[in-house]
Coordinates of C-alpha atoms and ligand atoms in Angstrom, one line a residue:
M1 CA 81.5 75.9 18.8
A2 CA 83.8 76.6 21.7
A3 CA 87.4 77.1 20.4
N4 CA 89.1 77.4 23.8
S5 CA 88.6 77.1 27.5
D6 CA 87.2 80.6 27.9
S7 CA 84.7 80.4 25.1
A8 CA 83.7 76.9 26.3
K9 CA 83.1 78.3 29.8
R10 CA 81.0 81.1 28.2
A11 CA 79.0 78.7 26.1
A12 CA 78.2 76.5 29.1
A13 CA 77.3 79.5 31.2
A14 CA 75.1 81.0 28.5
R15 CA 73.3 77.6 28.1
A16 CA 72.6 77.6 31.9
L17 CA 70.6 80.8 31.5
D18 CA 67.9 78.7 29.8
E19 CA 67.4 77.0 33.2
V20 CA 66.5 80.3 34.9
R21 CA 62.9 81.4 35.3
P22 CA 61.5 84.7 36.5
G23 CA 61.1 84.8 40.3
M24 CA 63.7 82.0 40.9
R25 CA 65.8 81.9 44.1
L26 CA 69.3 81.1 42.8
G27 CA 72.5 79.9 44.3
L28 CA 75.4 81.6 42.7
G29 CA 78.6 79.6 42.4
T30 CA 82.2 80.6 42.7
G31 CA 85.1 80.4 40.2
S32 CA 85.9 81.6 36.7
T33 CA 83.0 79.7 35.0
A34 CA 80.4 80.7 37.7
N35 CA 81.7 84.3 37.3
I36 CA 80.7 84.3 33.6
F37 CA 77.3 83.0 34.5
V38 CA 76.8 85.8 37.1
E39 CA 77.9 88.4 34.6
L40 CA 75.4 87.0 31.9
L41 CA 72.7 86.8 34.6
G42 CA 73.4 90.4 35.5
E43 CA 72.7 91.4 31.9
R44 CA 69.4 89.6 32.0
V45 CA 68.5 91.3 35.3
R46 CA 69.3 94.7 33.9
G47 CA 67.0 93.8 31.1
G48 CA 64.1 93.2 33.5
L49 CA 64.5 89.5 34.8
A50 CA 63.5 89.4 38.5
V51 CA 65.5 86.8 40.5
R52 CA 67.2 86.7 43.8
G53 CA 70.6 85.3 44.4
V54 CA 72.5 83.7 47.3
P55 CA 76.2 83.9 46.7
T56 CA 78.6 81.1 47.7
S57 CA 81.5 83.3 48.4
E58 CA 82.5 86.9 49.2
A59 CA 84.0 87.2 45.8
T60 CA 80.8 86.1 44.1
R61 CA 78.8 88.5 46.4
A62 CA 81.0 91.4 45.2
L63 CA 80.6 90.5 41.5
A64 CA 76.8 89.9 41.8
E65 CA 76.4 93.2 43.5
R66 CA 78.4 94.9 40.8
V67 CA 76.3 93.5 38.0
G68 CA 73.0 94.4 39.7
I69 CA 71.7 91.0 40.9
A70 CA 69.4 91.3 44.0
L71 CA 71.0 89.3 46.8
A72 CA 69.8 87.6 49.9
T73 CA 71.5 85.4 52.6
L74 CA 70.7 81.7 52.9
D75 CA 69.0 82.5 56.2
Q76 CA 66.6 84.8 54.3
L77 CA 66.1 82.3 51.5
P78 CA 66.8 78.8 53.1
E79 CA 65.2 77.0 50.1
L80 CA 66.5 77.7 46.7
D81 CA 65.2 76.7 43.3
L82 CA 68.5 76.3 41.4
T83 CA 72.2 76.6 42.0
V84 CA 74.5 77.2 39.1
D85 CA 78.2 76.5 39.9
G86 CA 81.4 75.3 38.3
A87 CA 83.4 72.2 39.2
D88 CA 87.0 71.0 39.2
E89 CA 86.0 67.5 38.0
I90 CA 82.8 65.9 36.9
G91 CA 82.8 62.2 37.3
P92 CA 80.3 59.3 36.8
D93 CA 76.8 60.0 38.2
L94 CA 77.7 63.6 38.2
A95 CA 79.9 63.2 41.3
L96 CA 82.1 66.2 41.6
I97 CA 85.3 67.5 43.0
K98 CA 84.9 71.1 44.0
G99 CA 86.9 73.6 46.1
G100 CA 89.7 74.6 43.7
G101 CA 88.6 78.2 44.4
G102 CA 88.4 77.5 48.1
A103 CA 84.6 78.0 48.4
L104 CA 83.5 74.4 48.8
L105 CA 81.9 74.8 52.2
R106 CA 79.4 77.5 51.3
E107 CA 79.0 75.9 47.8
K108 CA 78.0 72.6 49.4
I109 CA 75.6 74.2 51.9
V110 CA 74.0 76.3 49.1
A111 CA 73.8 73.3 46.7
A112 CA 72.2 71.1 49.4
A113 CA 69.6 73.8 50.0
S114 CA 68.7 73.9 46.3
A115 CA 66.0 71.9 44.4
A116 CA 68.5 71.5 41.5
M117 CA 72.2 72.1 40.9
V118 CA 73.4 72.7 37.4
V119 CA 77.2 72.4 36.9
I120 CA 78.8 74.4 34.1
A121 CA 82.2 73.6 32.8
D122 CA 84.5 73.2 29.8
H123 CA 84.8 69.6 28.6
T124 CA 88.2 69.1 30.2
K125 CA 86.5 68.8 33.6
V126 CA 84.8 65.5 32.7
V127 CA 86.7 62.5 33.9
S128 CA 85.9 58.7 34.0
T129 CA 87.3 58.5 37.6
L130 CA 87.6 61.4 40.1
G131 CA 91.0 62.3 41.5
R132 CA 93.3 63.8 38.9
F133 CA 92.5 67.1 40.6
P134 CA 93.7 67.1 44.2
L135 CA 90.8 66.9 46.5
P136 CA 90.3 70.1 48.6
I137 CA 89.4 69.4 52.3
E138 CA 88.4 72.3 54.5
V139 CA 89.8 72.0 58.1
V140 CA 89.8 74.0 61.2
P141 CA 93.3 75.5 62.0
F142 CA 93.4 74.0 65.5
G143 CA 95.1 70.6 65.4
L144 CA 96.0 70.9 61.8
E145 CA 98.7 68.2 61.8
A146 CA 96.6 65.8 63.7
T147 CA 93.7 66.3 61.3
R148 CA 96.1 65.9 58.3
R149 CA 97.3 62.6 59.7
A150 CA 93.8 61.4 60.3
I151 CA 92.9 62.2 56.7
I152 CA 96.0 60.2 55.5
A153 CA 95.0 57.3 57.7
A154 CA 91.4 57.4 56.4
A155 CA 92.7 57.4 52.8
T156 CA 95.2 54.6 53.5
A157 CA 92.4 52.4 54.8
L158 CA 90.8 52.7 51.3
G159 CA 94.1 52.0 49.6
L160 CA 94.7 55.6 48.6
T161 CA 98.0 57.3 49.0
G162 CA 99.5 60.7 48.1
D163 CA 100.5 64.1 49.4
V164 CA 98.1 66.1 51.6
R165 CA 99.3 69.7 51.4
L166 CA 98.3 72.8 53.2
R167 CA 97.1 75.3 50.5
M168 CA 99.2 78.4 50.3
E169 CA 98.5 81.7 48.4
N170 CA 101.1 84.4 47.8
G171 CA 103.4 82.9 50.5
H172 CA 100.6 82.8 53.1
V173 CA 98.3 80.1 54.3
F174 CA 95.1 80.3 52.3
V175 CA 92.1 81.1 54.5
T176 CA 88.6 80.4 53.4
D177 CA 85.6 82.8 53.8
G178 CA 84.7 80.8 56.9
G179 CA 88.2 81.3 58.5
H180 CA 89.4 77.7 57.9
F181 CA 92.4 76.2 56.0
I182 CA 92.4 73.9 53.0
L183 CA 94.3 70.7 52.7
D184 CA 94.7 69.6 49.1
A185 CA 94.9 65.8 48.9
G186 CA 96.6 64.4 45.9
F187 CA 95.4 60.8 46.2
G188 CA 95.1 60.2 42.4
A189 CA 92.2 58.1 41.2
I190 CA 89.3 57.8 43.7
P191 CA 87.4 54.6 42.7
D192 CA 84.9 54.9 45.5
P193 CA 84.2 58.6 46.2
L194 CA 81.3 57.8 48.6
A195 CA 83.5 55.6 50.8
L196 CA 86.1 58.4 51.0
A197 CA 83.5 61.0 51.6
Q198 CA 82.0 59.0 54.5
R199 CA 85.4 58.5 56.1
L200 CA 86.4 62.2 55.7
A201 CA 83.1 63.3 57.2
G202 CA 83.9 61.3 60.4
I203 CA 87.2 63.1 61.1
P204 CA 87.1 65.7 63.8
G205 CA 88.7 68.9 62.4
V206 CA 87.4 68.3 58.9
V207 CA 84.8 70.9 58.3
E208 CA 83.8 69.7 54.8
H209 CA 85.4 68.1 51.8
G210 CA 85.2 68.8 48.1
L211 CA 83.4 65.5 47.1
F212 CA 79.9 66.5 46.0
I213 CA 77.9 63.3 45.6
G214 CA 74.3 63.2 44.7
L215 CA 74.0 67.0 44.5
A216 CA 74.4 67.9 40.9
T217 CA 71.2 67.2 38.8
K218 CA 72.7 68.3 35.5
A219 CA 76.0 69.3 34.0
I220 CA 76.3 71.6 31.0
V221 CA 79.7 70.9 29.4
A222 CA 81.1 72.8 26.4
G223 CA 83.9 72.0 24.0
D224 CA 84.9 72.0 20.4
G225 CA 82.0 69.8 19.6
G226 CA 79.5 72.2 21.1
V227 CA 77.4 72.0 24.3
Q228 CA 76.4 68.8 25.9
V229 CA 73.9 68.3 28.8
L230 CA 74.7 65.4 31.1
T231 CA 72.2 64.2 33.6
R232 CA 72.6 61.9 36.6
A233 CA 71.2 59.1 34.4
A234 CA 74.1 59.8 32.0
T235 CA 71.8 60.6 29.1
T236 CA 73.1 63.2 26.7
E237 CA 71.2 66.0 24.9
S238 CA 72.8 68.2 22.2
Ligands
5RP301 O1 84.7 74.7 43.3 C1 85.0 75.8 42.9 C2 85.4 76.9 43.8 O2 85.5 76.5 45.2 C3 84.9 76.1 41.5 O3 83.7 75.9 41.0 C4 85.9 75.2 40.7 O4 87.2 75.5 41.3 C5 85.9 75.5 39.3 O5 86.4 76.8 39.0 P1 86.6 77.3 37.5 O6 85.3 77.5 36.9 O7 87.4 78.6 37.7 O8 87.4 76.3 36.8

């Protein structure tokens, strides 16, 4: 039973440990849920489990080092067995919105280099249509306003409207690990994530966007009813 968000996150992260085999090359996600997984994995490593991890952010690198997980760069391990990461939203076909923690670029590169991606989350992240959570879009600082307008035009062409805001943190512009900015796009419901993803990918100045389509192979979702495993085919195991 997962009584609240934290215990649900922990239940999902703990279940994801079942996916880990000795010798695996692991992508390590970013965010509060991924952090719990990294901490639990660290306990297993200290108990003798041999794995190597590629972190998706500097924050995760620091945590993984602290808990004793052997780390490598993606250049050293360009093919990974499994990535375990959180998500801001989990939609139909396990399409995701990610980037709430600002690490979407490395997260997507690492997930794409992985044979499997398992998403861990509390049940509130599961939605019937993506878009309640503002879509993070990573952009280069040069030409910020031109890029922002191009994003709005691309969305408008799909019938989407809403504020596209520069992410701030503690009164300063938020800067990603890659030195880029994030625009948070509050479009509301995104009925065709693939169409939006394709349009965003074609905009100069957009480095990457937080729509993860066709990357997640499984989602482990925990709530008051226990832990559910969702697969791309939308089957459910208990
Ligand atoms: O995409 C992410 C970071 O870029 C995170 O996975 C996402 O924001 C979920 O975070 P949390 O587990 O803290 O809810």
